[in-house]
């Protein structure tokens, strides 16, 4: 006998956590992460038999206590500082675009608080 599914899970179903604002993540030309890639993935799901086995959900909010379990507080402060400056590049891979930085700062966690 199989163990019971965790709360919120349905056997045979995959849960995909995402938010519409993820479409705004665009690190620039030539980078594999792009709004076009997200659109293509969603289109493939919509036309695939797998779509019947996937539930798309908006993730619950997270706070700094939870984030600090996987990220150093200094890193979270760095992300907030980049956001306060209107965005920028954290390293060789540009991930923060200013107005949408909460997406990178709290990935898949909630819409950016400064999302217009």
Short mmCIF file of N, CA and C in Angstrom, two decimals:
data_model
loop_
_atom_site.label_atom_id
_atom_site.label_comp_id
_atom_site.label_asym_id
_atom_site.label_seq_id
_atom_site.Cartn_x
_atom_site.Cartn_y
_atom_site.Cartn_z
N UNK A 1 0.85 -1.18 0.00
CA UNK A 1 0.00 0.00 0.00
C UNK A 1 0.89 1.25 0.00
N UNK A 2 0.57 2.19 -0.87
CA UNK A 2 1.35 3.43 -0.98
C UNK A 2 1.04 4.36 0.19
N UNK A 3 2.03 5.13 0.62
CA UNK A 3 1.76 6.10 1.68
C UNK A 3 0.82 7.18 1.18
N UNK A 4 0.07 7.80 2.08
CA UNK A 4 -0.84 8.87 1.64
C UNK A 4 -0.07 10.05 1.08
N UNK A 5 -0.70 10.72 0.13
CA UNK A 5 -0.08 11.91 -0.47
C UNK A 5 -0.03 13.03 0.56
N UNK A 6 1.02 13.85 0.54
CA UNK A 6 1.08 15.00 1.44
C UNK A 6 -0.10 15.93 1.19
N UNK A 7 -0.49 16.73 2.18
CA UNK A 7 -1.59 17.67 1.98
C UNK A 7 -1.37 18.53 0.75
N UNK A 8 -2.41 18.69 -0.04
CA UNK A 8 -2.33 19.52 -1.24
C UNK A 8 -1.86 18.76 -2.46
N UNK A 9 -1.38 17.54 -2.29
CA UNK A 9 -0.92 16.74 -3.42
C UNK A 9 -2.00 15.74 -3.82
N UNK A 10 -2.09 15.50 -5.10
CA UNK A 10 -2.97 14.48 -5.63
C UNK A 10 -2.09 13.46 -6.32
N UNK A 11 -2.25 12.18 -5.98
CA UNK A 11 -1.42 11.17 -6.65
C UNK A 11 -1.54 11.29 -8.18
N UNK A 12 -0.40 11.20 -8.86
CA UNK A 12 -0.39 11.30 -10.31
C UNK A 12 -0.38 12.73 -10.83
N UNK A 13 -0.37 13.71 -9.94
CA UNK A 13 -0.36 15.12 -10.33
C UNK A 13 0.97 15.76 -9.94
N UNK A 14 1.45 16.61 -10.80
CA UNK A 14 2.63 17.42 -10.50
C UNK A 14 2.17 18.85 -10.24
N UNK A 15 2.74 19.47 -9.24
CA UNK A 15 2.41 20.86 -8.93
C UNK A 15 3.52 21.75 -9.45
N UNK A 16 3.16 22.76 -10.24
CA UNK A 16 4.12 23.73 -10.76
C UNK A 16 3.79 25.07 -10.11
N UNK A 17 4.75 25.61 -9.38
CA UNK A 17 4.56 26.90 -8.72
C UNK A 17 5.14 27.99 -9.60
N UNK A 18 4.32 28.97 -9.91
CA UNK A 18 4.80 30.07 -10.73
C UNK A 18 3.83 31.24 -10.60
N UNK A 19 4.29 32.40 -11.05
CA UNK A 19 3.49 33.62 -11.02
C UNK A 19 3.63 34.31 -12.37
N UNK A 20 2.59 35.01 -12.79
CA UNK A 20 2.61 35.72 -14.07
C UNK A 20 3.82 36.64 -14.20
N UNK A 21 4.28 37.20 -13.11
CA UNK A 21 5.41 38.13 -13.17
C UNK A 21 6.71 37.44 -13.61
N UNK A 22 6.76 36.12 -13.57
CA UNK A 22 7.96 35.42 -14.05
C UNK A 22 8.18 35.64 -15.54
N UNK A 23 7.12 36.00 -16.25
CA UNK A 23 7.26 36.31 -17.68
C UNK A 23 8.15 37.54 -17.89
N UNK A 24 8.31 38.35 -16.86
CA UNK A 24 9.09 39.59 -16.98
C UNK A 24 10.58 39.38 -16.76
N UNK A 25 10.98 38.18 -16.37
CA UNK A 25 12.41 37.90 -16.18
C UNK A 25 13.06 37.81 -17.55
N UNK A 26 13.95 38.75 -17.84
CA UNK A 26 14.58 38.79 -19.16
C UNK A 26 16.03 39.24 -19.00
N UNK A 27 16.96 38.29 -18.86
CA UNK A 27 18.36 38.66 -18.68
C UNK A 27 19.07 39.15 -19.93
N UNK A 28 18.39 39.24 -21.04
CA UNK A 28 19.00 39.81 -22.24
C UNK A 28 19.09 38.84 -23.40
N UNK A 29 19.40 39.41 -24.55
CA UNK A 29 19.49 38.64 -25.79
C UNK A 29 20.50 37.51 -25.66
N UNK A 30 20.14 36.37 -26.19
CA UNK A 30 21.04 35.24 -26.20
C UNK A 30 21.01 34.38 -24.95
N UNK A 31 20.39 34.87 -23.88
CA UNK A 31 20.31 34.09 -22.64
C UNK A 31 19.13 33.12 -22.75
N UNK A 32 19.31 31.87 -22.31
CA UNK A 32 18.21 30.91 -22.46
C UNK A 32 16.97 31.24 -21.64
N UNK A 33 17.12 31.98 -20.55
CA UNK A 33 15.96 32.39 -19.77
C UNK A 33 15.35 33.61 -20.46
N UNK A 34 14.10 33.50 -20.85
CA UNK A 34 13.47 34.62 -21.54
C UNK A 34 11.96 34.48 -21.47
N UNK A 35 11.25 35.58 -21.67
CA UNK A 35 9.79 35.50 -21.73
C UNK A 35 9.32 34.54 -22.83
N UNK A 36 10.04 34.48 -23.96
CA UNK A 36 9.65 33.58 -25.05
C UNK A 36 9.76 32.12 -24.61
N UNK A 37 10.76 31.81 -23.81
CA UNK A 37 10.91 30.43 -23.34
C UNK A 37 9.75 30.05 -22.42
N UNK A 38 9.38 30.94 -21.52
CA UNK A 38 8.25 30.64 -20.64
C UNK A 38 6.98 30.46 -21.46
N UNK A 39 6.75 31.33 -22.43
CA UNK A 39 5.57 31.21 -23.29
C UNK A 39 5.57 29.87 -24.01
N UNK A 40 6.72 29.45 -24.53
CA UNK A 40 6.81 28.17 -25.25
C UNK A 40 6.52 26.99 -24.32
N UNK A 41 7.04 27.05 -23.11
CA UNK A 41 6.79 25.97 -22.14
C UNK A 41 5.31 25.88 -21.81
N UNK A 42 4.68 27.02 -21.55
CA UNK A 42 3.25 27.02 -21.23
C UNK A 42 2.41 26.53 -22.40
N UNK A 43 2.79 26.91 -23.62
CA UNK A 43 2.07 26.44 -24.81
C UNK A 43 2.20 24.92 -24.95
N UNK A 44 3.39 24.40 -24.68
CA UNK A 44 3.59 22.95 -24.77
C UNK A 44 2.74 22.21 -23.74
N UNK A 45 2.69 22.73 -22.52
CA UNK A 45 1.84 22.11 -21.51
C UNK A 45 0.38 22.12 -21.95
N UNK A 46 -0.08 23.25 -22.46
CA UNK A 46 -1.49 23.39 -22.85
C UNK A 46 -1.89 22.38 -23.91
N UNK A 47 -0.97 22.01 -24.80
CA UNK A 47 -1.32 21.10 -25.89
C UNK A 47 -0.85 19.66 -25.64
N UNK A 48 -0.34 19.39 -24.46
CA UNK A 48 0.21 18.08 -24.15
C UNK A 48 -0.75 17.27 -23.29
N UNK A 49 -0.75 15.94 -23.45
CA UNK A 49 -1.53 15.10 -22.54
C UNK A 49 -1.07 15.24 -21.09
N UNK A 50 0.16 15.69 -20.89
CA UNK A 50 0.65 15.90 -19.53
C UNK A 50 -0.12 17.00 -18.81
N UNK A 51 -0.74 17.89 -19.57
CA UNK A 51 -1.47 19.01 -18.98
C UNK A 51 -2.54 18.53 -17.99
N UNK A 52 -3.09 17.35 -18.24
CA UNK A 52 -4.10 16.80 -17.34
C UNK A 52 -3.50 16.35 -16.01
N UNK A 53 -2.18 16.30 -15.94
CA UNK A 53 -1.51 15.81 -14.74
C UNK A 53 -0.67 16.89 -14.06
N UNK A 54 -0.89 18.13 -14.45
CA UNK A 54 -0.13 19.25 -13.89
C UNK A 54 -1.10 20.29 -13.36
N UNK A 55 -0.82 20.76 -12.17
CA UNK A 55 -1.58 21.85 -11.57
C UNK A 55 -0.65 23.04 -11.41
N UNK A 56 -1.02 24.17 -12.01
CA UNK A 56 -0.24 25.40 -11.86
C UNK A 56 -0.79 26.17 -10.68
N UNK A 57 0.09 26.54 -9.76
CA UNK A 57 -0.34 27.23 -8.54
C UNK A 57 0.55 28.44 -8.28
N UNK A 58 -0.07 29.47 -7.70
CA UNK A 58 0.72 30.60 -7.22
C UNK A 58 1.26 30.22 -5.85
N UNK A 59 2.56 30.36 -5.65
CA UNK A 59 3.13 29.95 -4.37
C UNK A 59 2.71 30.86 -3.23
N UNK A 60 2.75 30.32 -2.02
CA UNK A 60 2.44 31.16 -0.86
C UNK A 60 3.58 32.13 -0.60
N UNK A 61 3.29 33.23 0.09
CA UNK A 61 4.35 34.19 0.42
C UNK A 61 5.41 33.54 1.33
N UNK A 62 6.62 34.06 1.23
CA UNK A 62 7.68 33.64 2.13
C UNK A 62 8.24 34.88 2.81
N UNK A 63 8.88 34.67 3.94
CA UNK A 63 9.47 35.81 4.65
C UNK A 63 10.98 35.61 4.76
N UNK A 64 11.64 36.60 5.33
CA UNK A 64 13.10 36.54 5.43
C UNK A 64 13.58 35.39 6.30
N UNK A 65 12.77 34.98 7.28
CA UNK A 65 13.17 33.86 8.13
C UNK A 65 13.30 32.59 7.28
N UNK A 66 12.31 32.35 6.44
CA UNK A 66 12.36 31.17 5.58
C UNK A 66 13.48 31.29 4.55
N UNK A 67 13.61 32.47 3.94
CA UNK A 67 14.67 32.67 2.95
C UNK A 67 16.05 32.49 3.56
N UNK A 68 16.20 32.88 4.82
CA UNK A 68 17.52 32.78 5.45
C UNK A 68 17.91 31.33 5.73
N UNK A 69 16.98 30.41 5.56
CA UNK A 69 17.32 28.99 5.69
C UNK A 69 18.11 28.49 4.48
N UNK A 70 17.99 29.21 3.35
CA UNK A 70 18.69 28.78 2.14
C UNK A 70 19.62 29.84 1.56
N UNK A 71 19.53 31.08 2.06
CA UNK A 71 20.40 32.16 1.59
C UNK A 71 20.96 32.90 2.79
N UNK A 72 22.22 33.31 2.66
CA UNK A 72 22.84 34.11 3.72
C UNK A 72 22.14 35.47 3.81
N UNK A 73 21.96 36.01 5.01
CA UNK A 73 21.35 37.33 5.15
C UNK A 73 22.08 38.40 4.34
N UNK A 74 23.40 38.31 4.24
CA UNK A 74 24.16 39.30 3.45
C UNK A 74 23.74 39.26 1.98
N UNK A 75 23.46 38.08 1.46
CA UNK A 75 23.02 37.97 0.07
C UNK A 75 21.64 38.60 -0.10
N UNK A 76 20.74 38.36 0.84
CA UNK A 76 19.41 38.96 0.76
C UNK A 76 19.50 40.49 0.83
N UNK A 77 20.41 41.00 1.69
CA UNK A 77 20.61 42.45 1.76
C UNK A 77 21.16 42.98 0.44
N UNK A 78 22.06 42.22 -0.19
CA UNK A 78 22.61 42.62 -1.49
C UNK A 78 21.50 42.72 -2.53
N UNK A 79 20.60 41.77 -2.55
CA UNK A 79 19.48 41.82 -3.50
C UNK A 79 18.60 43.03 -3.25
N UNK A 80 18.32 43.31 -1.99
CA UNK A 80 17.50 44.48 -1.66
C UNK A 80 18.21 45.77 -2.08
N UNK A 81 19.53 45.83 -1.92
CA UNK A 81 20.29 47.02 -2.32
C UNK A 81 20.25 47.21 -3.83
N UNK A 82 20.37 46.12 -4.58
CA UNK A 82 20.27 46.20 -6.04
C UNK A 82 18.89 46.70 -6.43
N UNK A 83 17.87 46.20 -5.77
CA UNK A 83 16.51 46.64 -6.03
C UNK A 83 16.35 48.13 -5.74
N UNK A 84 16.91 48.59 -4.62
CA UNK A 84 16.79 50.00 -4.23
C UNK A 84 17.47 50.92 -5.25
N UNK A 85 18.51 50.42 -5.92
CA UNK A 85 19.20 51.21 -6.95
C UNK A 85 18.48 51.16 -8.29
N UNK A 86 17.40 50.40 -8.38
CA UNK A 86 16.66 50.30 -9.63
C UNK A 86 17.07 49.12 -10.49
N UNK A 87 17.79 48.17 -9.91
CA UNK A 87 18.21 46.98 -10.65
C UNK A 87 19.69 46.99 -10.92
N UNK A 88 20.15 45.92 -11.48
CA UNK A 88 21.57 45.83 -11.80
C UNK A 88 22.02 44.41 -11.98
N UNK A 89 23.30 44.26 -12.10
CA UNK A 89 23.90 42.97 -12.36
C UNK A 89 24.60 42.48 -11.09
N UNK A 90 24.27 41.27 -10.66
CA UNK A 90 24.87 40.71 -9.46
C UNK A 90 26.21 40.05 -9.75
N UNK A 91 26.33 39.50 -10.94
CA UNK A 91 27.57 38.85 -11.35
C UNK A 91 27.58 38.84 -12.87
N UNK A 92 28.29 37.91 -13.47
CA UNK A 92 28.37 37.88 -14.94
C UNK A 92 27.04 37.52 -15.58
N UNK A 93 26.11 36.98 -14.81
CA UNK A 93 24.80 36.59 -15.32
C UNK A 93 23.78 37.60 -14.82
N UNK A 94 23.31 38.53 -15.67
CA UNK A 94 22.39 39.57 -15.22
C UNK A 94 21.02 38.98 -14.88
N UNK A 95 20.61 39.11 -13.62
CA UNK A 95 19.34 38.52 -13.23
C UNK A 95 18.32 39.52 -12.70
N UNK A 96 18.75 40.67 -12.23
CA UNK A 96 17.81 41.61 -11.62
C UNK A 96 17.55 42.79 -12.54
N UNK A 97 16.28 43.06 -12.76
CA UNK A 97 15.91 44.13 -13.68
C UNK A 97 15.24 45.29 -12.97
N UNK A 98 15.54 45.49 -11.71
CA UNK A 98 15.03 46.66 -10.99
C UNK A 98 13.58 46.53 -10.58
N UNK A 99 12.68 46.94 -11.45
CA UNK A 99 11.27 46.98 -11.09
C UNK A 99 10.70 45.61 -10.77
N UNK A 100 11.36 44.56 -11.14
CA UNK A 100 10.86 43.21 -10.91
C UNK A 100 11.81 42.39 -10.03
N UNK A 101 12.66 43.04 -9.31
CA UNK A 101 13.69 42.33 -8.56
C UNK A 101 13.12 41.38 -7.53
N UNK A 102 11.95 41.65 -7.00
CA UNK A 102 11.39 40.73 -6.02
C UNK A 102 11.20 39.34 -6.61
N UNK A 103 11.06 39.25 -7.92
CA UNK A 103 10.96 37.93 -8.55
C UNK A 103 12.26 37.17 -8.36
N UNK A 104 13.38 37.86 -8.52
CA UNK A 104 14.66 37.16 -8.35
C UNK A 104 15.00 37.03 -6.87
N UNK A 105 14.57 37.95 -6.08
CA UNK A 105 14.88 37.96 -4.65
C UNK A 105 14.07 36.92 -3.89
N UNK A 106 12.87 36.72 -4.32
CA UNK A 106 11.99 35.73 -3.69
C UNK A 106 11.39 34.88 -4.80
N UNK A 107 12.24 34.08 -5.46
CA UNK A 107 11.78 33.37 -6.65
C UNK A 107 10.57 32.50 -6.39
N UNK A 108 9.64 32.63 -7.28
CA UNK A 108 8.42 31.85 -7.22
C UNK A 108 7.70 32.01 -5.90
N UNK A 109 7.96 33.07 -5.20
CA UNK A 109 7.38 33.22 -3.87
C UNK A 109 6.15 34.11 -3.86
N UNK A 110 6.18 35.19 -4.57
CA UNK A 110 5.03 36.10 -4.59
C UNK A 110 5.30 37.17 -5.64
N UNK A 111 4.27 37.90 -6.02
CA UNK A 111 4.51 38.98 -6.98
C UNK A 111 5.41 40.03 -6.36
N UNK A 112 6.20 40.70 -7.15
CA UNK A 112 7.05 41.76 -6.61
C UNK A 112 6.20 42.86 -5.97
N UNK A 113 6.66 43.37 -4.85
CA UNK A 113 5.87 44.41 -4.18
C UNK A 113 5.89 45.71 -4.98
N UNK A 114 6.91 45.89 -5.82
CA UNK A 114 6.97 47.10 -6.63
C UNK A 114 6.62 46.79 -8.08
N UNK A 115 5.86 45.74 -8.28
CA UNK A 115 5.47 45.31 -9.63
C UNK A 115 4.36 46.22 -10.14
N UNK A 116 4.63 46.89 -11.23
CA UNK A 116 3.67 47.84 -11.77
C UNK A 116 2.75 47.27 -12.78
#
